[in-house]
Tab-separated table of N, CA and C in Angstrom:
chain	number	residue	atom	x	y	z
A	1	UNK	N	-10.512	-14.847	-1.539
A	1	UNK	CA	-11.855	-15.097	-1.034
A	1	UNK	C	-12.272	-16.551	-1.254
A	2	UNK	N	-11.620	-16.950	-2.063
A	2	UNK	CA	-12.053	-18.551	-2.465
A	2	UNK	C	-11.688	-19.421	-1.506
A	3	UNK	N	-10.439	-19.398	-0.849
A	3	UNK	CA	-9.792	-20.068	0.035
A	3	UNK	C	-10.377	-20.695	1.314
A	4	UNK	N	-10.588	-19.808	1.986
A	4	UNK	CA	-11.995	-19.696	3.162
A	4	UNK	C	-13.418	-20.550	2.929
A	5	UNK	N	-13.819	-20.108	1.189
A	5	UNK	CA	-15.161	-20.953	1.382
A	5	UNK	C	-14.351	-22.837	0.917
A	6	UNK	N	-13.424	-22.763	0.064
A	6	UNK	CA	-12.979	-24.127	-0.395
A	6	UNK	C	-12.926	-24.660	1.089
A	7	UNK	N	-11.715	-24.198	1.915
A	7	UNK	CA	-11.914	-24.812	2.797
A	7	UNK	C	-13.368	-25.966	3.697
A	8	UNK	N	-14.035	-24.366	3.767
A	8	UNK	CA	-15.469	-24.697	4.708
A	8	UNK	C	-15.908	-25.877	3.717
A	9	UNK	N	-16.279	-25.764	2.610
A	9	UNK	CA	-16.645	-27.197	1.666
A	9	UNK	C	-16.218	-27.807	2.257
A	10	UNK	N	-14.564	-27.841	2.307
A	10	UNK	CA	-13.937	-29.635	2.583
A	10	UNK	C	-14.151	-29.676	4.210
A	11	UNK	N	-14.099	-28.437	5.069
A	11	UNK	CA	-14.318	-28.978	6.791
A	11	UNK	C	-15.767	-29.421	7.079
A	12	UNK	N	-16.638	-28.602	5.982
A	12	UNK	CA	-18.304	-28.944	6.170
A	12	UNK	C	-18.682	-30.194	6.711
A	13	UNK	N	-18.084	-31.432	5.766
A	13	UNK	CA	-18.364	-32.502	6.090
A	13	UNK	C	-17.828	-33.261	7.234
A	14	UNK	N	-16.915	-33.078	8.206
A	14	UNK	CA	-15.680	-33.352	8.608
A	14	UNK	C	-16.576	-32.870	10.092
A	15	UNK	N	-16.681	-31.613	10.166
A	15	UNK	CA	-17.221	-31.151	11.144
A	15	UNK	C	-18.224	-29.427	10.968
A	16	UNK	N	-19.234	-29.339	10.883
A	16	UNK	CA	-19.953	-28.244	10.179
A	16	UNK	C	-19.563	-27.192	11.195
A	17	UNK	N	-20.126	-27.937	12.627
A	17	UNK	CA	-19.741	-26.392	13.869
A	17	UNK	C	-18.397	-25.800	14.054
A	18	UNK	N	-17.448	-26.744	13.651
A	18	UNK	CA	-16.209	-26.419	13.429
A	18	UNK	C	-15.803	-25.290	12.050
A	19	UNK	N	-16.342	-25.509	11.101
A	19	UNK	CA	-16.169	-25.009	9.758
A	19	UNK	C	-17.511	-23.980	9.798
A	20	UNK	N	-18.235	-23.810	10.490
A	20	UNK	CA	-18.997	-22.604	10.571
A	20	UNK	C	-18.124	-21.256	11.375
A	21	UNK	N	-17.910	-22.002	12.389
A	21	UNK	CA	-16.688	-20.909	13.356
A	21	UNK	C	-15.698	-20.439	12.589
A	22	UNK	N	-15.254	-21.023	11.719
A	22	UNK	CA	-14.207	-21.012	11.419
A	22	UNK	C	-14.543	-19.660	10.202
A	23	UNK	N	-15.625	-20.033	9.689
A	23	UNK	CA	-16.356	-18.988	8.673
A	23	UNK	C	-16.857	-18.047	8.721
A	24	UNK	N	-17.107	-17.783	9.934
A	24	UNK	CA	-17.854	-16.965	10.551
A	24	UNK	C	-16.536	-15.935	11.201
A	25	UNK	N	-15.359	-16.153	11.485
A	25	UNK	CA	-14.324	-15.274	11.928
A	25	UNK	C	-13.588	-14.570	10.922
A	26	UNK	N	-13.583	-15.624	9.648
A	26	UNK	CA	-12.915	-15.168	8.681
A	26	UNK	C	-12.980	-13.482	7.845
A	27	UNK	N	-14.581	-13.102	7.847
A	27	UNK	CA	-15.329	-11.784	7.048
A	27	UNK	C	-14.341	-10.469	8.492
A	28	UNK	N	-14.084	-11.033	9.764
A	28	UNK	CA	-13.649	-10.147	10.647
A	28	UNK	C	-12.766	-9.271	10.724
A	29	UNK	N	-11.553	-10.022	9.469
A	29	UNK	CA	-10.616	-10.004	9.072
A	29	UNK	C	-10.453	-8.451	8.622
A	30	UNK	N	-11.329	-8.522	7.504
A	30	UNK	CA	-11.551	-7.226	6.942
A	30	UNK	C	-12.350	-6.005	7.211
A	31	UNK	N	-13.042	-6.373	8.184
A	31	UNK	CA	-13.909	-5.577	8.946
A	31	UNK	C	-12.348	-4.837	9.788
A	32	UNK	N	-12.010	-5.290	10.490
A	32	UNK	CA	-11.016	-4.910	11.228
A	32	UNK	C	-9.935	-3.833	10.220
A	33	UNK	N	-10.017	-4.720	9.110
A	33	UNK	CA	-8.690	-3.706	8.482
A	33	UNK	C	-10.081	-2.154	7.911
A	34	UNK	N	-10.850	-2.257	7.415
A	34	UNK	CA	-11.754	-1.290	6.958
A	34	UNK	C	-11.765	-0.150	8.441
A	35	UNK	N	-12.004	-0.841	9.294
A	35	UNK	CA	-11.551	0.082	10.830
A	35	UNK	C	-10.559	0.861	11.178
A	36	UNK	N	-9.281	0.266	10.733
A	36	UNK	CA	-8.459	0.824	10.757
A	36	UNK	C	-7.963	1.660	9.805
A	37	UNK	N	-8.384	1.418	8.893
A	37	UNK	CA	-8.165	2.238	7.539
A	37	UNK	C	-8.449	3.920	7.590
A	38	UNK	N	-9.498	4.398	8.331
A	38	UNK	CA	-10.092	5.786	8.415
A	38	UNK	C	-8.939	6.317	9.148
A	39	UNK	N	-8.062	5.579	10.094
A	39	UNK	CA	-7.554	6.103	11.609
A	39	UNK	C	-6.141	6.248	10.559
A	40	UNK	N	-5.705	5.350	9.106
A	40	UNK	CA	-4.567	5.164	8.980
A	40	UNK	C	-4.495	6.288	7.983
A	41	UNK	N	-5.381	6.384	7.343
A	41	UNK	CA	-5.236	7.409	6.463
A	41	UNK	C	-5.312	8.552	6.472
A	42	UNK	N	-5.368	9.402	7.324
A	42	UNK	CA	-5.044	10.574	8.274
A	42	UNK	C	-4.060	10.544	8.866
A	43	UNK	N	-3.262	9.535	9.652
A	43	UNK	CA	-2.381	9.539	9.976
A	43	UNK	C	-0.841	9.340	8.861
A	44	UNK	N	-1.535	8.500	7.592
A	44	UNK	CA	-0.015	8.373	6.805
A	44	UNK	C	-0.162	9.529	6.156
A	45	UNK	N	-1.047	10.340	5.722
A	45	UNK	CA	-0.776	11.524	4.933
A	45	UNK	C	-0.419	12.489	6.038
A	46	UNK	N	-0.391	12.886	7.250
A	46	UNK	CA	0.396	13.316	7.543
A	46	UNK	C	1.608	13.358	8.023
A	47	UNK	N	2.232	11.766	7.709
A	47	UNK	CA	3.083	11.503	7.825
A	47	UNK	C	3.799	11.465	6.724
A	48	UNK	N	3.624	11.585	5.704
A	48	UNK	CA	4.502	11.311	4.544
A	48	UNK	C	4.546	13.394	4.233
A	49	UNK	N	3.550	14.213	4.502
A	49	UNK	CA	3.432	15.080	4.226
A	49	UNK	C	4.729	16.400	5.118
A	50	UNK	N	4.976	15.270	6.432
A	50	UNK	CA	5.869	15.771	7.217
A	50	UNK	C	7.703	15.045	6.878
A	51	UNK	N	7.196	14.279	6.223
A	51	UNK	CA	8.047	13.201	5.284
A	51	UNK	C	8.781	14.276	4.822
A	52	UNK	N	8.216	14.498	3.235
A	52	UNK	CA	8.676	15.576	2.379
A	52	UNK	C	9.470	16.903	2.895
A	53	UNK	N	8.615	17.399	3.765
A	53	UNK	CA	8.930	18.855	4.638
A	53	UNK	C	10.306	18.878	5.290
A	54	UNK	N	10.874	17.107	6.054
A	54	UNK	CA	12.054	17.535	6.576
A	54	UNK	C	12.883	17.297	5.646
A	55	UNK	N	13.116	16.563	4.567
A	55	UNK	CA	13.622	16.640	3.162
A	55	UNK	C	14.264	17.670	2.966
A	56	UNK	N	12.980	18.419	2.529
A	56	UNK	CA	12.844	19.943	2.011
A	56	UNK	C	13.659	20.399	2.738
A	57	UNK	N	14.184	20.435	4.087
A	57	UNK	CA	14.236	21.464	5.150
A	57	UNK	C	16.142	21.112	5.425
A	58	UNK	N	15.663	19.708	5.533
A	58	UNK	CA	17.567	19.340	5.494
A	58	UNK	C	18.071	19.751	4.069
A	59	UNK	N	17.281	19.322	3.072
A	59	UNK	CA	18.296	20.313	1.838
A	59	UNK	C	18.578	21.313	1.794
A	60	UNK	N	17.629	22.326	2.684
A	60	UNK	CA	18.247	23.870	2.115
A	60	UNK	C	19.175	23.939	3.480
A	61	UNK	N	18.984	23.372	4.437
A	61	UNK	CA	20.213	23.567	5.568
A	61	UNK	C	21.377	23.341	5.042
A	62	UNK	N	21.275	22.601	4.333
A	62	UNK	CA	22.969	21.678	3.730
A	62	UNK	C	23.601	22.383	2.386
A	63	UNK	N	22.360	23.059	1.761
A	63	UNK	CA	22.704	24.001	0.854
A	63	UNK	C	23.112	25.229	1.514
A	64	UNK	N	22.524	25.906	2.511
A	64	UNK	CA	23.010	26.899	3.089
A	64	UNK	C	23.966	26.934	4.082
A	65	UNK	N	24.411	26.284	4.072
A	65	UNK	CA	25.402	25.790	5.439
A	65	UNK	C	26.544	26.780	4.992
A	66	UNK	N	27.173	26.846	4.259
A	66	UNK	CA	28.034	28.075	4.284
A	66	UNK	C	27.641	29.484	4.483
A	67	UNK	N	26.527	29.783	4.118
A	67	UNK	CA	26.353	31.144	5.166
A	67	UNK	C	25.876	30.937	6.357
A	68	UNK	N	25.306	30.270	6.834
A	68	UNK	CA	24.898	29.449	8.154
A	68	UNK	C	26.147	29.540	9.289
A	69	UNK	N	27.691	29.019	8.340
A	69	UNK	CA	28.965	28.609	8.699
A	69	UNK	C	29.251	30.891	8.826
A	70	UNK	N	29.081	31.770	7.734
A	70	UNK	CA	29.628	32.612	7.848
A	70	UNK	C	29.153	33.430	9.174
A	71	UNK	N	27.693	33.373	9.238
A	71	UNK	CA	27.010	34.639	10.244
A	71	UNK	C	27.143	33.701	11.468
A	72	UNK	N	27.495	32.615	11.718
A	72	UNK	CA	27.580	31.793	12.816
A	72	UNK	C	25.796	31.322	13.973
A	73	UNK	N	25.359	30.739	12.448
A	73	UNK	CA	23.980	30.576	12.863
A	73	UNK	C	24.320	29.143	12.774
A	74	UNK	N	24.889	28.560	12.311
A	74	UNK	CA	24.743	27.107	12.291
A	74	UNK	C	24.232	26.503	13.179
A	75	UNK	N	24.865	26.920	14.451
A	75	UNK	CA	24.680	25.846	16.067
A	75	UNK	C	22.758	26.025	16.005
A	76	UNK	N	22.649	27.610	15.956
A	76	UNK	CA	21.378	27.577	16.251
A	76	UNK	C	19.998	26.527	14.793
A	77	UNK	N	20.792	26.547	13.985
A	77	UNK	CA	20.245	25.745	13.010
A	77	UNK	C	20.182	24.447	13.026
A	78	UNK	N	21.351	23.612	13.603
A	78	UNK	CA	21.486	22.519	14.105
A	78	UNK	C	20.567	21.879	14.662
A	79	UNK	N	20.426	23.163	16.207
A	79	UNK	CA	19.397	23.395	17.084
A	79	UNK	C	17.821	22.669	16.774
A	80	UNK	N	17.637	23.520	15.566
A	80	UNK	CA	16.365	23.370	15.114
A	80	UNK	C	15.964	22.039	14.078
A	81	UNK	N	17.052	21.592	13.241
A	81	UNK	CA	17.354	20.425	13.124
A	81	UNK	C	16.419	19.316	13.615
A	82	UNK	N	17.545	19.181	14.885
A	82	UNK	CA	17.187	18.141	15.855
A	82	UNK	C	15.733	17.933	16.165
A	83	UNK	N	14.937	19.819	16.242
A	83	UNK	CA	14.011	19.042	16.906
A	83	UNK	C	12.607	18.471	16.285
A	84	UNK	N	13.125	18.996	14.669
A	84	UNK	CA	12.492	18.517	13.661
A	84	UNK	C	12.465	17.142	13.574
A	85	UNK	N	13.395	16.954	13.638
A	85	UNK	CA	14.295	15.832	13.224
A	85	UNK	C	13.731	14.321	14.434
A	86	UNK	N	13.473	15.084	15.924
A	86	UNK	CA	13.161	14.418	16.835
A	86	UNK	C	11.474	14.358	17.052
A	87	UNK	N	10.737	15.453	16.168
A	87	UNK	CA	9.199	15.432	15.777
A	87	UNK	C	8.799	14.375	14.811
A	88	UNK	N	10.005	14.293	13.457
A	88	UNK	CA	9.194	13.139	12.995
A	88	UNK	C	9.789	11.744	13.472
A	89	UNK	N	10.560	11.677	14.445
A	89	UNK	CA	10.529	10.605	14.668
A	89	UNK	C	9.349	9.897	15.726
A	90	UNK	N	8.675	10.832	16.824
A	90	UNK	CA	7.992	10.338	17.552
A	90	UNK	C	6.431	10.305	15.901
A	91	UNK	N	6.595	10.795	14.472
A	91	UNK	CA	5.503	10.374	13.865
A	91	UNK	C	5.356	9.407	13.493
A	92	UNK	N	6.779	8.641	13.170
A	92	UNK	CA	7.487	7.651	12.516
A	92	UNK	C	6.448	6.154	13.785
A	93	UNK	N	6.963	6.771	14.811
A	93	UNK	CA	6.610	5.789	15.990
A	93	UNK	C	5.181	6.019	16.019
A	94	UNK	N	4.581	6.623	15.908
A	94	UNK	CA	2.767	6.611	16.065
A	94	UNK	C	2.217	5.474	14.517
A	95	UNK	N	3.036	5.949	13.298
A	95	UNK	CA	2.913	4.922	12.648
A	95	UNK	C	3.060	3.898	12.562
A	96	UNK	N	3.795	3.164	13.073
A	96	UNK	CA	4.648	2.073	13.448
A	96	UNK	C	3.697	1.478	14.429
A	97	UNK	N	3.543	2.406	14.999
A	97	UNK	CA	2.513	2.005	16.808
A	97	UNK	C	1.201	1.418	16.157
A	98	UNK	N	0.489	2.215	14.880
A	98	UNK	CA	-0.713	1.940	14.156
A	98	UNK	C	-0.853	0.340	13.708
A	99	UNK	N	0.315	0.401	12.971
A	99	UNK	CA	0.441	-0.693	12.087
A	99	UNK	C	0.612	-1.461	12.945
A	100	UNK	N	0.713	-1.825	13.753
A	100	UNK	CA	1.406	-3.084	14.522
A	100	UNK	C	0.728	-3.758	15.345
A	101	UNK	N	-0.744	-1.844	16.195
A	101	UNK	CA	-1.973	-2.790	16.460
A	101	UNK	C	-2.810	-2.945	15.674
A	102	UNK	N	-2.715	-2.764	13.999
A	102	UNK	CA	-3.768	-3.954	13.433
A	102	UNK	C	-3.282	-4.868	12.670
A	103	UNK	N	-1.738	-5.158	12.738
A	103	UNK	CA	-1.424	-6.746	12.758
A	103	UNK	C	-1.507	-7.416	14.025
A	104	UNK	N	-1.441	-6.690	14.996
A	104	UNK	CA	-2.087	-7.192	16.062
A	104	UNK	C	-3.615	-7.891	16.286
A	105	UNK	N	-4.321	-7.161	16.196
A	105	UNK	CA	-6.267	-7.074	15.759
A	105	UNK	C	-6.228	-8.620	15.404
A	106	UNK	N	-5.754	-8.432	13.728
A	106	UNK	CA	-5.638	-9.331	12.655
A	106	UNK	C	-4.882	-10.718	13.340
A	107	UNK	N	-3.803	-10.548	14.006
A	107	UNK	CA	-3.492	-12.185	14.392
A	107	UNK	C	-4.577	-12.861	15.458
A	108	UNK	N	-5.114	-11.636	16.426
A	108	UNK	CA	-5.872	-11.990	17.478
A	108	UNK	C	-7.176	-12.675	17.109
A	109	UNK	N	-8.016	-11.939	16.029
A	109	UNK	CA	-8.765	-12.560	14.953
A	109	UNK	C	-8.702	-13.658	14.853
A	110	UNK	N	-7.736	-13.914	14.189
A	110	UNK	CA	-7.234	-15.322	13.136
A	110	UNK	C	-6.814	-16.427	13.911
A	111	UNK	N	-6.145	-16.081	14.929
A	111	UNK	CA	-5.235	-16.798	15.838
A	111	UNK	C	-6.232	-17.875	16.668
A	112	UNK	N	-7.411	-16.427	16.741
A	112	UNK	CA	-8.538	-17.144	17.680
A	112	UNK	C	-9.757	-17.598	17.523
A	113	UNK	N	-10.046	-17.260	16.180
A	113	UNK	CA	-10.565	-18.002	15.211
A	113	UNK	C	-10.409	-19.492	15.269
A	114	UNK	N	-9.060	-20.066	14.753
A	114	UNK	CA	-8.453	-21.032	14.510
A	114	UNK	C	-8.754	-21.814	15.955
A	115	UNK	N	-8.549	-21.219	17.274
A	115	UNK	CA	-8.221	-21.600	18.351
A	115	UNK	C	-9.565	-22.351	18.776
A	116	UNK	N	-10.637	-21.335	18.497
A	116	UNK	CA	-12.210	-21.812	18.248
A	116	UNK	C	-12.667	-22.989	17.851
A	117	UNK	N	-12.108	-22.965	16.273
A	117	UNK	CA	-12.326	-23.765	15.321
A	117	UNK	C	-11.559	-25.411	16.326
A	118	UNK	N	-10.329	-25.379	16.607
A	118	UNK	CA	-10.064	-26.145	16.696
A	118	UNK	C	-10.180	-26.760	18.332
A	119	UNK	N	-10.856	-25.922	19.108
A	119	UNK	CA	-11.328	-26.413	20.369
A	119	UNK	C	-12.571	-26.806	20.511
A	120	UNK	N	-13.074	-26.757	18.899
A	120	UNK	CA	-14.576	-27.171	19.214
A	120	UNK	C	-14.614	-28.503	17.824
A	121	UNK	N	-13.223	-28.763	17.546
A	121	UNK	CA	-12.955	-30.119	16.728
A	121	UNK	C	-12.523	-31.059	18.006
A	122	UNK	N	-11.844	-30.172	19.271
A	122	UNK	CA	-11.882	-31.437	20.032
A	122	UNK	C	-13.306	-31.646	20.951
A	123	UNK	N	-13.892	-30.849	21.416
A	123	UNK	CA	-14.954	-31.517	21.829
A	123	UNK	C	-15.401	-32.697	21.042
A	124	UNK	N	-15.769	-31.573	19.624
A	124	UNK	CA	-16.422	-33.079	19.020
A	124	UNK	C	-16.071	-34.638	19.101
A	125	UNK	N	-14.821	-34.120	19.296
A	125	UNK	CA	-13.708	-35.484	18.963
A	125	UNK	C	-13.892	-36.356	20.809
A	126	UNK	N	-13.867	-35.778	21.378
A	126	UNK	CA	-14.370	-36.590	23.033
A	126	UNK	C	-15.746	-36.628	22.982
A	127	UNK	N	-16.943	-36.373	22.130
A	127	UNK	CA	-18.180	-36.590	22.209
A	127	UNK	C	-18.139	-37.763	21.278
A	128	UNK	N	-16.954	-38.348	20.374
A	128	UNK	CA	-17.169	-39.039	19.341
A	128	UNK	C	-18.047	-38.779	18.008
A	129	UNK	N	-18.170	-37.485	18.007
A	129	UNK	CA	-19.138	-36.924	16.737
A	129	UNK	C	-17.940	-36.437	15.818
A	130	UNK	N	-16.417	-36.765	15.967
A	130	UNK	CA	-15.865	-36.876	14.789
A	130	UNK	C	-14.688	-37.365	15.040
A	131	UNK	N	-14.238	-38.145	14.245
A	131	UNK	CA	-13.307	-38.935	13.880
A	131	UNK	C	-11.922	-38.484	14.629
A	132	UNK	N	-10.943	-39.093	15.189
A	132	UNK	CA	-9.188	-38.390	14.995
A	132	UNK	C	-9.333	-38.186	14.033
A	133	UNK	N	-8.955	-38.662	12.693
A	133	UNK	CA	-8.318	-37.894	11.490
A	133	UNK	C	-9.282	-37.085	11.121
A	134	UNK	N	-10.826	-36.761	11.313
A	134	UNK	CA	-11.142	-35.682	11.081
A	134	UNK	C	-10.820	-34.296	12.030
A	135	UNK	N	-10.651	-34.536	13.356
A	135	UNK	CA	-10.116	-33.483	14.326
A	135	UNK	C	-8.720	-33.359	14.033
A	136	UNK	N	-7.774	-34.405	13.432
A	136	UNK	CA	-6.768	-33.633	12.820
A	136	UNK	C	-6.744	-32.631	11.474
A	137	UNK	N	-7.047	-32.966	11.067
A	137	UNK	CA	-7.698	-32.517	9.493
A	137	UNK	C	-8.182	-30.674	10.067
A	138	UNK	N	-9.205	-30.729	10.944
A	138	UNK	CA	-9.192	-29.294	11.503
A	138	UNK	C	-8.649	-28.573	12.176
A	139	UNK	N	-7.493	-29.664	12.806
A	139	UNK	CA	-6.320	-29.001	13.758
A	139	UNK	C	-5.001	-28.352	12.526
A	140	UNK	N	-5.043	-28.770	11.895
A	140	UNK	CA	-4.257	-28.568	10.545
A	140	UNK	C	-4.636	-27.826	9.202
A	141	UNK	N	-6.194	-27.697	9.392
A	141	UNK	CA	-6.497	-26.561	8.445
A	141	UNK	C	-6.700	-25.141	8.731
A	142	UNK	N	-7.010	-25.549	10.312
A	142	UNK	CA	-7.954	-24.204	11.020
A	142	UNK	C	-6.974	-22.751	10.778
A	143	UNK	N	-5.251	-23.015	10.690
A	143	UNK	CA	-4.297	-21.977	10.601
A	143	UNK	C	-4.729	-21.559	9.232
A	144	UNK	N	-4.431	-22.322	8.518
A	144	UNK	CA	-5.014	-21.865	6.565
A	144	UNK	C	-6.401	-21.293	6.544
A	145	UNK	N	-7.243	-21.546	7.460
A	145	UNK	CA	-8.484	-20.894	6.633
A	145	UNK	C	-8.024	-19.048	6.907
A	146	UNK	N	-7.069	-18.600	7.612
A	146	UNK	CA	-7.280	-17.414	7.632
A	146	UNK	C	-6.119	-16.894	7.055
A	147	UNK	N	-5.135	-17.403	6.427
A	147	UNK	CA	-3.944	-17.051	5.984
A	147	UNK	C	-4.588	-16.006	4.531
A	148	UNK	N	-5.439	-16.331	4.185
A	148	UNK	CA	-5.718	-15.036	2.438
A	148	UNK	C	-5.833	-14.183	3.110
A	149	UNK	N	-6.960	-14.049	3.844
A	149	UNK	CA	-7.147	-12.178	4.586
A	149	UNK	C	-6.352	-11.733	5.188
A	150	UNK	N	-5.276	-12.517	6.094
A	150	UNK	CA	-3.916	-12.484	6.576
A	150	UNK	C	-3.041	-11.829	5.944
A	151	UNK	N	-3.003	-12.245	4.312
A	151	UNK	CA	-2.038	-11.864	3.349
A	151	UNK	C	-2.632	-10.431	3.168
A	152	UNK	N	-3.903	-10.414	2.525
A	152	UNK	CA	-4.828	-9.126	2.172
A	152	UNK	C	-4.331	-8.268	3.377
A	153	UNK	N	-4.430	-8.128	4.429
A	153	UNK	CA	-3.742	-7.122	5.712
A	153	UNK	C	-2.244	-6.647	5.273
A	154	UNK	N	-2.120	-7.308	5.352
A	154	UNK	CA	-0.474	-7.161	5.044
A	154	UNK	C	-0.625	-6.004	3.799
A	155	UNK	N	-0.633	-6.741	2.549
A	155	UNK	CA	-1.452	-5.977	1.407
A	155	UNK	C	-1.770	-4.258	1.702
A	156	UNK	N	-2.678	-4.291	2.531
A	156	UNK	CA	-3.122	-3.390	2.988
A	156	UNK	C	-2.458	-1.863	3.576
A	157	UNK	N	-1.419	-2.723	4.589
A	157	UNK	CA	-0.842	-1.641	4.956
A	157	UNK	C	0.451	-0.852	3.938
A	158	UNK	N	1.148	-1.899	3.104
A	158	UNK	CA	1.782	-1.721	2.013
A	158	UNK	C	0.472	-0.729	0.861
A	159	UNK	N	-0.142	-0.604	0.731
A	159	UNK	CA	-0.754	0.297	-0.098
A	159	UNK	C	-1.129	1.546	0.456
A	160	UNK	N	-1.243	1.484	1.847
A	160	UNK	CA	-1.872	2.890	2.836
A	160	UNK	C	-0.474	3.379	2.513
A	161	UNK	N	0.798	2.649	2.655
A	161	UNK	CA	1.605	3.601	2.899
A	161	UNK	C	1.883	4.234	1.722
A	162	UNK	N	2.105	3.407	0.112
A	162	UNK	CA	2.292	3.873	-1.130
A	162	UNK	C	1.150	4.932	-1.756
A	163	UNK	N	0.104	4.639	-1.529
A	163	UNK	CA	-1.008	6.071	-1.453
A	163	UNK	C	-1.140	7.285	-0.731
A	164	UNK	N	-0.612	7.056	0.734
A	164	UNK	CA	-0.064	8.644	1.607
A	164	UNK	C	1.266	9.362	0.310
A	165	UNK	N	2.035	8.293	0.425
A	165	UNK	CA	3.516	8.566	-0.251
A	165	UNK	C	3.277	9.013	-1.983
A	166	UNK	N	2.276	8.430	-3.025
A	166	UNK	CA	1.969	9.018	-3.888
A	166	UNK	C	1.192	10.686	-3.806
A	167	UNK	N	0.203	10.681	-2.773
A	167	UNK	CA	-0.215	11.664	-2.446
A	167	UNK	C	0.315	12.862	-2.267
């Protein structure tokens, strides 16, 4: 959290409308992940919960496989296997699908944040209300001001998944 305001200190002076934008995108960050959070956590507990189950389900197949092998149920066990087997994978993919649009969200955020920040260091910079090396200075910070909450996302989804999975 420090990162973001240090920044704005040092862009404040440099360029304020620039380092306001820039401050003002940053809180979005987490708004976005808090959004996604309700949608994820329903979805990883039942994913880790379907986790366990095919576990469960391939061990006793593999334990029973010799009477499976005697009454000649196997094929049909196989059968059923698969389509377990082919259920959690389309869960696997809804998770995957989750996570990916809110590192998605999160770069679009940040990305465009920055893009903000630093299209309104060049105006300034053709109005002459700030310096080149200060419009570089914001062309070169504007990526860093969002890299902590960046990290915190990341963070994020690494704990949704270790809390479904402790659960």
């Amino acid at each position: 959290m420090l990162a973001p305001v240090t920044l704005f200190l040092v862009l404040a002076p440099v360029s304020l409308k620039a380092a306001v934008i820039l401050m003002i995108c940053v809180p979005m960050i987490p708004v976005s992940i808090v959004a996604v959070q309700k949608f994820a956590k329903r979805l990883l507990g039942r994913y880790w919960g379907q986790y366990a189950a095919l576990g469960d389900s391939f061990l006793e197949n593999l334990q029973g496989l010799t009477t499976l092998k005697i009454y000649r149920a196997d094929e049909a066990r196989h059968q059923a296997m698969n389509c377990e087997a082919e259920h959690f994978r389309k869960v696997t993919m809804k998770v995957l699908t989750m996570q990916l649009n809110s590192i998605i969200v999160m770069d679009i955020i940040a990305y465009g944040g920055a893009a903000l920040g630093i299209g309104i260091a060049a105006r300034e910079l053709a109005a002459g209300r700030v310096s080149l090396a200060g419009a570089l200075c914001i062309l070169l910070l504007s990526a860093d001001f969002f890299l902590p909450m960046r990290a915190l996302g990341s963070y994020f989804h690494v704990a949704m998944n270790g809390m479904a999975a402790s659960d």
